[in-house]
Amino acid sequence: MDKLLITGGQALSGNVAISGAKNAALPILFSTLLADDIVTLTNIPHLNDVTTTIALLGRLGADITLGDNMTVEVDPRSVNEHVAPYELVRTMRASILALGPLVAKHGKGQVSLPGGCAIGARPVNLHIHGLELMGADIVVEHGYIKADVPGGRLKGAHILMDTVSVTGTENLLMAATLADGRTVIENAAREPEVVDLANCLIAMGAKIQGVGTSKLVIDGVERLSGVNYRVQPDRIETGTFLVAAAVTRGSVTCTHTDPSLLEAVLVKLEEAGAVVETGEDWIKLDMQGCRPKAVDVTTAPYPAFPTDMQAQFTVLNAVAQGAARIKETIFENRFMHVPELSRMGADISLDGNNALVRGVETLSGAEVMATDLRASASLVIAGLVAGGETLVDRIYHIDRGYECIEDKFSMLGANIRRVK
């Protein structure tokens, strides 16, 4: 099992190219199941979850061609299987996104209950309830969600989401594109990744109104066509490198990104004392050698502060001037990085979904263990600023969401390498 060995103390400096967004690429890859022709996707990140998704599409019968720079061509016309098996999807939550397209296109689908990061309950009831409202018969047994549509075609419905769910919105949005009639999704997620999926579906011929708002109106069409579509840049990878620059008191420019996707993060970084400049497709953060200031953070659905940046800001506050409170409102079990950071000398007190972080002058290197994707990123950042060596174990988590992270940090001057 690979680990990352980091020797801290070096201020990061230079440019880093941001990859395509994992959380946009996965639903867009699954949306290819809806098409009647070849779909070509570019700016797909080379990640384990992406590899798993491509393997699953192949298992379902799609013809997959991989081009240069992770261009993925999917021909769904040969799909002849409708089961997403456990052995393929057990490592990632996004696997449930196969259900909506399979049911909408083929009138039936079976998807194993998903795995992924152990950061809390992500109930599938929102997906199931929405599809049932659209006419699907669904049973959950033997670890699988099994759906069947009498007559073969879903019907438009009015769906009010009990809570904001990104994957729930994406699944029902995809299903509605081929349903008979109009579907309205209220309290829909507004995340940029949902917008990217909707824009891809529109390019394929879907009729969707309200993109980027909490109310989506979808008029079903008879068929969706092939398309050539470029996936948006990864706002969480962007934020991770910006926080790493701030924590190490460095100066880093993220290229091939989109500043409009992470305004809430940039506001907090400026509040922490960073000088932030932006262009059309780049963001530069310069700490001018200064120690960051502690900032209060409350996670909430987009456009508020993203839960996927909470762990990184916990590290920032751990070495900042002053004390700050971090409140997690999305997942109930997303402070598993705190005990590991405490091993490195961080002063953090937990109280339910609140963390009080008192900044210390420096962290000390230690052996730590990644527990989920974003927690592992926070431990890498902590290792970059800590004195001595830090060994991050179980980095298969980080490989699910960050492309060549050690190479990118090395190009910014970090002393980091992958070891067996």
PDB file of C-alpha atoms in Angstrom, residues 12 16-19 235-248 252-254 269 285 309 312 381 384 402-410 412:
ATOM      1  CA  LEU A  12       5.293  26.721  -1.898  1.00  0.00           C
ATOM      2  CA  VAL A  16       0.089  24.497 -10.855  1.00  0.00           C
ATOM      3  CA  ALA A  17      -2.326  23.335 -13.566  1.00  0.00           C
ATOM      4  CA  ILE A  18      -5.719  22.302 -12.200  1.00  0.00           C
ATOM      5  CA  SER A  19      -7.333  19.108 -13.486  1.00  0.00           C
ATOM      6  CA  ARG A 235     -12.796  23.878  -7.669  1.00  0.00           C
ATOM      7  CA  ILE A 236     -11.863  21.687  -4.684  1.00  0.00           C
ATOM      8  CA  GLU A 237      -8.427  20.829  -6.078  1.00  0.00           C
ATOM      9  CA  THR A 238      -7.980  24.552  -6.744  1.00  0.00           C
ATOM     10  CA  GLY A 239      -8.939  25.420  -3.175  1.00  0.00           C
ATOM     11  CA  THR A 240      -6.653  22.728  -1.776  1.00  0.00           C
ATOM     12  CA  PHE A 241      -3.571  24.147  -3.513  1.00  0.00           C
ATOM     13  CA  LEU A 242      -4.510  27.698  -2.507  1.00  0.00           C
ATOM     14  CA  VAL A 243      -4.816  26.678   1.150  1.00  0.00           C
ATOM     15  CA  ALA A 244      -1.488  24.835   0.930  1.00  0.00           C
ATOM     16  CA  ALA A 245       0.097  28.039  -0.346  1.00  0.00           C
ATOM     17  CA  ALA A 246      -1.467  30.036   2.481  1.00  0.00           C
ATOM     18  CA  VAL A 247      -0.424  27.558   5.188  1.00  0.00           C
ATOM     19  CA  THR A 248       3.202  27.448   3.985  1.00  0.00           C
ATOM     20  CA  VAL A 252       1.089  29.971  -5.899  1.00  0.00           C
ATOM     21  CA  THR A 253      -0.844  30.534  -9.121  1.00  0.00           C
ATOM     22  CA  CYS A 254      -3.509  27.976 -10.071  1.00  0.00           C
ATOM     23  CA  LEU A 269      -8.556  33.196   2.184  1.00  0.00           C
ATOM     24  CA  LEU A 285      -2.520  33.608  -3.864  1.00  0.00           C
ATOM     25  CA  MET A 309     -12.886  22.467   1.888  1.00  0.00           C
ATOM     26  CA  GLN A 312      -8.176  22.046   4.579  1.00  0.00           C
ATOM     27  CA  ILE A 381      -1.028  20.124   3.788  1.00  0.00           C
ATOM     28  CA  LEU A 384       4.021  20.447   4.149  1.00  0.00           C
ATOM     29  CA  TYR A 402      -6.419  14.317  -6.671  1.00  0.00           C
ATOM     30  CA  GLU A 403      -4.498  13.718  -9.888  1.00  0.00           C
ATOM     31  CA  CYS A 404      -0.716  13.269  -9.393  1.00  0.00           C
ATOM     32  CA  ILE A 405      -0.800  15.252  -6.153  1.00  0.00           C
ATOM     33  CA  GLU A 406       2.810  14.526  -5.196  1.00  0.00           C
ATOM     34  CA  ASP A 407       4.061  15.575  -8.639  1.00  0.00           C
ATOM     35  CA  LYS A 408       2.111  18.830  -8.538  1.00  0.00           C
ATOM     36  CA  PHE A 409       3.337  19.707  -5.045  1.00  0.00           C
ATOM     37  CA  SER A 410       6.900  18.800  -6.005  1.00  0.00           C
ATOM     38  CA  LEU A 412       5.844  23.954  -6.305  1.00  0.00           C
TER      39      LEU A 412
END
